[in-house]
PDB file of C-alpha atoms in Angstrom:
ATOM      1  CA  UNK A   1      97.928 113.603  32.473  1.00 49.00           C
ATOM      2  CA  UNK A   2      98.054 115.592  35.692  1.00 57.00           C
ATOM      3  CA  UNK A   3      98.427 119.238  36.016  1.00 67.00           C
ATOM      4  CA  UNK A   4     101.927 120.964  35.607  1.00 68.00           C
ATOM      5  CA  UNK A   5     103.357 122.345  38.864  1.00 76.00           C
ATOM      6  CA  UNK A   6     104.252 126.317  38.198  1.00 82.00           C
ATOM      7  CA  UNK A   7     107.805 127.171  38.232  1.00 86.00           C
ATOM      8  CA  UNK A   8     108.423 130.489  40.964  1.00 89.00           C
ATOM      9  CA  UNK A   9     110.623 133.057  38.714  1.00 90.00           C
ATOM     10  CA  UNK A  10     114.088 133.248  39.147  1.00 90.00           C
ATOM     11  CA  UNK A  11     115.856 135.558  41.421  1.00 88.00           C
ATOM     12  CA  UNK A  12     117.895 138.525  40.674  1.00 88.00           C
ATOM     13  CA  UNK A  13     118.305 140.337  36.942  1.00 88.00           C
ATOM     14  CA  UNK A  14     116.981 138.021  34.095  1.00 90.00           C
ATOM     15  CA  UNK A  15     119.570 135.647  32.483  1.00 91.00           C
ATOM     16  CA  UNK A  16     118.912 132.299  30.995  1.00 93.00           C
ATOM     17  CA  UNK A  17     117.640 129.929  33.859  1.00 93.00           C
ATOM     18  CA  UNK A  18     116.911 126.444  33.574  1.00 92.00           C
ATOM     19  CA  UNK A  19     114.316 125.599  36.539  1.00 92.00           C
ATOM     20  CA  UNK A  20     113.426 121.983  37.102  1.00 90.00           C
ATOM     21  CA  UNK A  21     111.117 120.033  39.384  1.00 88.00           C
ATOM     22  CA  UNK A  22     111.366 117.426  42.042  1.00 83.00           C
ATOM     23  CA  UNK A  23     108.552 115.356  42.778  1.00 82.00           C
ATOM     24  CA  UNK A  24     109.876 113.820  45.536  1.00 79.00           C
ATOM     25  CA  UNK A  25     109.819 117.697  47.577  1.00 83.00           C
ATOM     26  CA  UNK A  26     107.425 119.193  45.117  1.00 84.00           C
ATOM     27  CA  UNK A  27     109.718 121.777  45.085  1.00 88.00           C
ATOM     28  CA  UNK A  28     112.093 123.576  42.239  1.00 91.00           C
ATOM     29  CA  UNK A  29     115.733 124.243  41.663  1.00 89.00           C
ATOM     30  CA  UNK A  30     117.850 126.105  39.485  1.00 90.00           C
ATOM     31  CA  UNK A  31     120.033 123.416  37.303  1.00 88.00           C
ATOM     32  CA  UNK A  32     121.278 126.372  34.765  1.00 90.00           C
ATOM     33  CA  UNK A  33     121.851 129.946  34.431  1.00 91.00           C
ATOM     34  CA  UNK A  34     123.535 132.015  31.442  1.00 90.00           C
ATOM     35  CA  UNK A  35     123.821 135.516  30.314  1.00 89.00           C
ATOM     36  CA  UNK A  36     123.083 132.793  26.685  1.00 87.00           C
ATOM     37  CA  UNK A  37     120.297 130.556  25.896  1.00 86.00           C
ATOM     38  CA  UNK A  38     121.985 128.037  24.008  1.00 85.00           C
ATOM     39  CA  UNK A  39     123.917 126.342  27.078  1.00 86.00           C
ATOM     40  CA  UNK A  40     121.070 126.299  29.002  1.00 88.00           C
ATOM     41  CA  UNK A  41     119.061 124.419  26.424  1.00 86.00           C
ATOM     42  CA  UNK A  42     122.168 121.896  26.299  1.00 85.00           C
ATOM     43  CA  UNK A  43     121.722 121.308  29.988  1.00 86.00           C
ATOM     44  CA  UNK A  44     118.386 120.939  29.776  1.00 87.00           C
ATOM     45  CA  UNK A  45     118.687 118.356  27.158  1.00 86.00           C
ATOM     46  CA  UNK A  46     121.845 116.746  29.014  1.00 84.00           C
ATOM     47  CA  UNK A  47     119.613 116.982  32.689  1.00 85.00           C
ATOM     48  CA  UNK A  48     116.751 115.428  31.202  1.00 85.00           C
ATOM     49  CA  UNK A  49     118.241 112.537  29.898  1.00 84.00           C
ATOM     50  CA  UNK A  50     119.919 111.981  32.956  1.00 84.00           C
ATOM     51  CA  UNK A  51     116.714 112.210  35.140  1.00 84.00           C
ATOM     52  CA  UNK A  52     114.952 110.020  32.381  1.00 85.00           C
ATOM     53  CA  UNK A  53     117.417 107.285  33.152  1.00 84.00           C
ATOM     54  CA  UNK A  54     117.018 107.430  36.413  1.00 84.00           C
ATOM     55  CA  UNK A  55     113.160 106.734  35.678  1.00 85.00           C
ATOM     56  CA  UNK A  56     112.313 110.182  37.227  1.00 84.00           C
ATOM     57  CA  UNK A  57     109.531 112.132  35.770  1.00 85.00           C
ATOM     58  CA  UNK A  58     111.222 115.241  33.881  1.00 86.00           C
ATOM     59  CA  UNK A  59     109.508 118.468  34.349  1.00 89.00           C
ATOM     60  CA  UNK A  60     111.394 121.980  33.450  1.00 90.00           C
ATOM     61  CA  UNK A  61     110.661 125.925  33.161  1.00 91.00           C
ATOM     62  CA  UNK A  62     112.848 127.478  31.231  1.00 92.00           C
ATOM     63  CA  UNK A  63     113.477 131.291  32.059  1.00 92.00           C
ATOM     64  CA  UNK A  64     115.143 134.185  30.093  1.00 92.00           C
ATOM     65  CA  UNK A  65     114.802 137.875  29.570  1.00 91.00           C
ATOM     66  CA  UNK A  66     111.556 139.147  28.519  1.00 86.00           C
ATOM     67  CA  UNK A  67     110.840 141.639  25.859  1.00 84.00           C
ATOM     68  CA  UNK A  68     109.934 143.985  28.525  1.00 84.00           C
ATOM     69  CA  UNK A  69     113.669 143.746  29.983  1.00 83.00           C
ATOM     70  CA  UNK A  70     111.852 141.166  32.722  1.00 89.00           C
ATOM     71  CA  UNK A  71     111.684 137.584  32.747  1.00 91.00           C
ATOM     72  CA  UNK A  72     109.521 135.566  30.615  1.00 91.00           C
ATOM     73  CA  UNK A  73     109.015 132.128  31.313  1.00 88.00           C
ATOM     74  CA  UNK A  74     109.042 129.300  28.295  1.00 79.00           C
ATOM     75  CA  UNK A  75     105.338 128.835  28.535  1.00 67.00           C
ATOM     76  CA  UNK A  76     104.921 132.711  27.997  1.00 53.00           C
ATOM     77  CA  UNK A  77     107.107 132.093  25.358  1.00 45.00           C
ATOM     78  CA  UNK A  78     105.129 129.500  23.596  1.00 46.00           C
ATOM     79  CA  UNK A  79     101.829 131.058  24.066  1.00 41.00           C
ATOM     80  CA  UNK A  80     103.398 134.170  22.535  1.00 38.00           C
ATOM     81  CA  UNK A  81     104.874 132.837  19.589  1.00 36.00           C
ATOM     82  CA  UNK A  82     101.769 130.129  18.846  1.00 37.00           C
ATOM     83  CA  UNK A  83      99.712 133.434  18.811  1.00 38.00           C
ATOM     84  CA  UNK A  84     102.151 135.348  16.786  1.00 39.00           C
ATOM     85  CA  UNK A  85     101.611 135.258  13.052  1.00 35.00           C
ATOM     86  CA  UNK A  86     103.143 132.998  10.834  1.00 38.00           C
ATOM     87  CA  UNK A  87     103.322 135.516   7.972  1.00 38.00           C
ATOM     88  CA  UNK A  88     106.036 137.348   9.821  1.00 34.00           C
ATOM     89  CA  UNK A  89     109.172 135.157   9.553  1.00 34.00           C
ATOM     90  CA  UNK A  90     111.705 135.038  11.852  1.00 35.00           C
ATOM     91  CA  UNK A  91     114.816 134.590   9.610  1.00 34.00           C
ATOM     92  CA  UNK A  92     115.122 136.357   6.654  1.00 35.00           C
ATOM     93  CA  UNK A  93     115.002 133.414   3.737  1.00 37.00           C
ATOM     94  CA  UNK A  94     118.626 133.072   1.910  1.00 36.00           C
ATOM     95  CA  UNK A  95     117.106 134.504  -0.891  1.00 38.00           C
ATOM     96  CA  UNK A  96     116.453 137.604   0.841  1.00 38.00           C
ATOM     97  CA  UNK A  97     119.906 138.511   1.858  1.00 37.00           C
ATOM     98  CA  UNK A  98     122.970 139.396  -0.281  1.00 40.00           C
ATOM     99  CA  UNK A  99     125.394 138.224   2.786  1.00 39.00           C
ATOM    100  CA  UNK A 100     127.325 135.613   1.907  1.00 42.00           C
ATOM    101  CA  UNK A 101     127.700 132.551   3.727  1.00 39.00           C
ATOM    102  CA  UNK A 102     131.171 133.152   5.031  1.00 40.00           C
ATOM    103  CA  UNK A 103     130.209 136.613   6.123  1.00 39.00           C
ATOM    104  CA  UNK A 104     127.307 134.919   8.750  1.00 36.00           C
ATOM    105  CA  UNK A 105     129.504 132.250   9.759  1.00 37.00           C
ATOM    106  CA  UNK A 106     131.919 134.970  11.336  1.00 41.00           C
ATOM    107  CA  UNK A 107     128.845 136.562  12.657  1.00 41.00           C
ATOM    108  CA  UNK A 108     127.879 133.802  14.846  1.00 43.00           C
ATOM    109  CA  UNK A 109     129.106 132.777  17.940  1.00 52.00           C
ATOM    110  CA  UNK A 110     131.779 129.907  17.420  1.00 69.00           C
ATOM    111  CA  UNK A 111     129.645 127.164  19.404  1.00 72.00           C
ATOM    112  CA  UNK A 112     132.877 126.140  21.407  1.00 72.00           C
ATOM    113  CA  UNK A 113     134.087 129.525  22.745  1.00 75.00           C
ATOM    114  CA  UNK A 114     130.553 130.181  23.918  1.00 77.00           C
ATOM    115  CA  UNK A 115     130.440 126.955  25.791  1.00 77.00           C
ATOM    116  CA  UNK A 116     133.444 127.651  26.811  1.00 79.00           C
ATOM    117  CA  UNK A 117     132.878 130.402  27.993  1.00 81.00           C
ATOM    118  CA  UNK A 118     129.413 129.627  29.834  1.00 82.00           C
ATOM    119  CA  UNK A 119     131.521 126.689  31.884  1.00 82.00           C
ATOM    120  CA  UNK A 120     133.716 129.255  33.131  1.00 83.00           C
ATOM    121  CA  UNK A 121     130.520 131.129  34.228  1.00 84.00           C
ATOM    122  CA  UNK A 122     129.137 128.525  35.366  1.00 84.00           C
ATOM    123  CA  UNK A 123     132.028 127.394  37.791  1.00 83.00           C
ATOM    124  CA  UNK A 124     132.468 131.515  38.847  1.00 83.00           C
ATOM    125  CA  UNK A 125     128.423 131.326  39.423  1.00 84.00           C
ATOM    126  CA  UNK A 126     128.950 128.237  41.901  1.00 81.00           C
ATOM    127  CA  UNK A 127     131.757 129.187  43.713  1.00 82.00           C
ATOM    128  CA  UNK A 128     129.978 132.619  43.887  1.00 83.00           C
ATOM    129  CA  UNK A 129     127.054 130.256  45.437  1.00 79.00           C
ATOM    130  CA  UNK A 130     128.893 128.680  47.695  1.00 80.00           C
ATOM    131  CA  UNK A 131     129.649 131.682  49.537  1.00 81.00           C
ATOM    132  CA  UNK A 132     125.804 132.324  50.122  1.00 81.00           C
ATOM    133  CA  UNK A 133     126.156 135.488  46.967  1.00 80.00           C
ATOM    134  CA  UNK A 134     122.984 134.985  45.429  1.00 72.00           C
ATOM    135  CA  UNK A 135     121.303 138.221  44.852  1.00 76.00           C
ATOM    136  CA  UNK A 136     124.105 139.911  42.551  1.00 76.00           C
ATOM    137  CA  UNK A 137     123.786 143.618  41.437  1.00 83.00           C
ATOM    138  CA  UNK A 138     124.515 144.712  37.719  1.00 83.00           C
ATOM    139  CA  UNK A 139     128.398 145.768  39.147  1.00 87.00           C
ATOM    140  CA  UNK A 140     128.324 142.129  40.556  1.00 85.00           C
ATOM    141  CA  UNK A 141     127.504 140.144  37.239  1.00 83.00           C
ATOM    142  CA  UNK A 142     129.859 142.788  35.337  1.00 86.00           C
ATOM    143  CA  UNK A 143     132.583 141.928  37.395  1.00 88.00           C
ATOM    144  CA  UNK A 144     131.814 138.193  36.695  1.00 86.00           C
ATOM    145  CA  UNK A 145     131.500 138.443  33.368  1.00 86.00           C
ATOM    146  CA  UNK A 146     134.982 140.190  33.005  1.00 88.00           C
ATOM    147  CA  UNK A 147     136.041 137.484  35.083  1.00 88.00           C
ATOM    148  CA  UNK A 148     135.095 134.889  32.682  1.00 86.00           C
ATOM    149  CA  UNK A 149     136.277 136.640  30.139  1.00 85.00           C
ATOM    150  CA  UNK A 150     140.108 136.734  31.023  1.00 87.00           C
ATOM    151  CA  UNK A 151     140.342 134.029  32.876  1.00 84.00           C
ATOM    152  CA  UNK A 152     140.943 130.288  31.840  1.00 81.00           C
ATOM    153  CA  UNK A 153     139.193 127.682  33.906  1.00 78.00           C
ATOM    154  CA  UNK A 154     141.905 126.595  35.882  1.00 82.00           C
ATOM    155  CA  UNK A 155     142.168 130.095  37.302  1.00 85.00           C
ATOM    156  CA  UNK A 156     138.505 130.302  37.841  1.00 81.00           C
ATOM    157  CA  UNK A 157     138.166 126.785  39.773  1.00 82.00           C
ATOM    158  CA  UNK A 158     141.135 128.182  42.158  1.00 88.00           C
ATOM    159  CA  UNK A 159     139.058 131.236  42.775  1.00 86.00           C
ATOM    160  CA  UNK A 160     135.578 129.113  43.008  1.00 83.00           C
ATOM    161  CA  UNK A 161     137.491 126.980  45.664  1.00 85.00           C
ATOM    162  CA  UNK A 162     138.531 130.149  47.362  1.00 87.00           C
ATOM    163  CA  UNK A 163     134.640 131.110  47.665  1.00 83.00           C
ATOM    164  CA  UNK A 164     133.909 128.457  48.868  1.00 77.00           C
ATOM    165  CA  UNK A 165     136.075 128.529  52.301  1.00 75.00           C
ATOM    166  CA  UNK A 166     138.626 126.384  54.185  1.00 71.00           C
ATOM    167  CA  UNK A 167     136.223 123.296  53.638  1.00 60.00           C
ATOM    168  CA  UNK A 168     136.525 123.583  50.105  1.00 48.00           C
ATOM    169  CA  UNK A 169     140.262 124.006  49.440  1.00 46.00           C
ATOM    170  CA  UNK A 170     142.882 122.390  49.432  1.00 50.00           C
TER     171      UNK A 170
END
C-alpha cells in the first residue's frame, strides 16, 4: 500500500469540508462543506460509493473546526482521539443521566430538517461559487446562513441561478 497524498486545508473560516482526491490530476477538491458534520459524512459515504463503482480509487480528508477554533483535519482527529484515554467516556452512560428519553430526543437535531437544511446551504454555497465568492467573511456566511434559514429551496435555486449569470438562467 502506497503512501497517502496530504490533503491542503480548506480555505476560509473552518466548517465541515469533505476534501477528496483525484488520481488522475493528483490534485484535490472540495465535494462538501457544512456549518454540520453529519451531512458531510453522508456525502462522503454517498461520494465514495459512487467513485467505488466507477472502479476509482477512493481517497478523502475530512476537515472541521479544531478545538483551537482552527481546522483540524480527520487524521488529527484520529491520532488525537487513539491517544486520548479510554477511561474518559464520551457519552455519559444511560445510567448516568436522569433525562428521560423523550427529553433527548427533542434535544437533537431532527435528522431531516438538518439535511434539509444543509441542501439549501449547499445550493446557496454553489450558486455563491459560481459567481467566483469563495473567500467569505463571518458577515458573508451570516448572511447565508439566514438565508438558508428562511428560505425554501425553490427560492434559493432562483437566487443560485441568479449568481450564477445570464448563462445560468433561464
Amino acid at each position: 500500500m502506497g503512501t497517502r497524498p496530504l490533503s491542503p486545508q480548506p480555505a476560509g473560516e473552518p466548517r465541515w469540508v469533505a476534501m477528496f482526491h483525484r488520481p488522475s490530476t493528483g490534485g484535490w477538491w472540495m465535494a462538501a462543506e457544512s456549518p454540520y458534520r453529519a451531512p458531510v459524512l453522508y456525502a462522503v459515504g454517498e461520494m465514495s460509493q459512487t467513485m467505488r463503482a466507477r472502479g476509482e480509487e477512493v481517497t478523502v480528508e475530512v476537515w472541521g473546526p479544531g478545538e483551537g477554533g482552527g481546522w483540524q483535519s480527520s487524521a488529527a482527529a484520529e491520532a488525537s482521539v487513539a491517544s486520548a484515554s479510554p477511561a474518559s467516556p464520551a457519552l455519559p452512560d444511560a445510567s448516568e443521566t436522569s433525562e428521560e428519553p423523550a427529553a433527548a430526543a427533542v434535544r437533537a437535531p431532527d435528522r431531516l430538517a438538518e439535511r434539509m437544511q444543509d441542501r439549501r446551504h449547499q445550493v446557496l454555497m454553489a450558486g455563491l461559487s459560481k459567481a467566483g465568492r469563495y473567500d467569505l467573511t463571518p458577515d458573508d456566511l451570516a448572511a447565508v446562513q439566514t438565508l438558508v434559514d428562511r428560505l425554501d429551496e425553490t427560492t434559493l435555486r432562483t437566487v443560485a441561478r441568479w449568481f450564477a449569470g445570464p448563462e445560468g438562467g433561464h
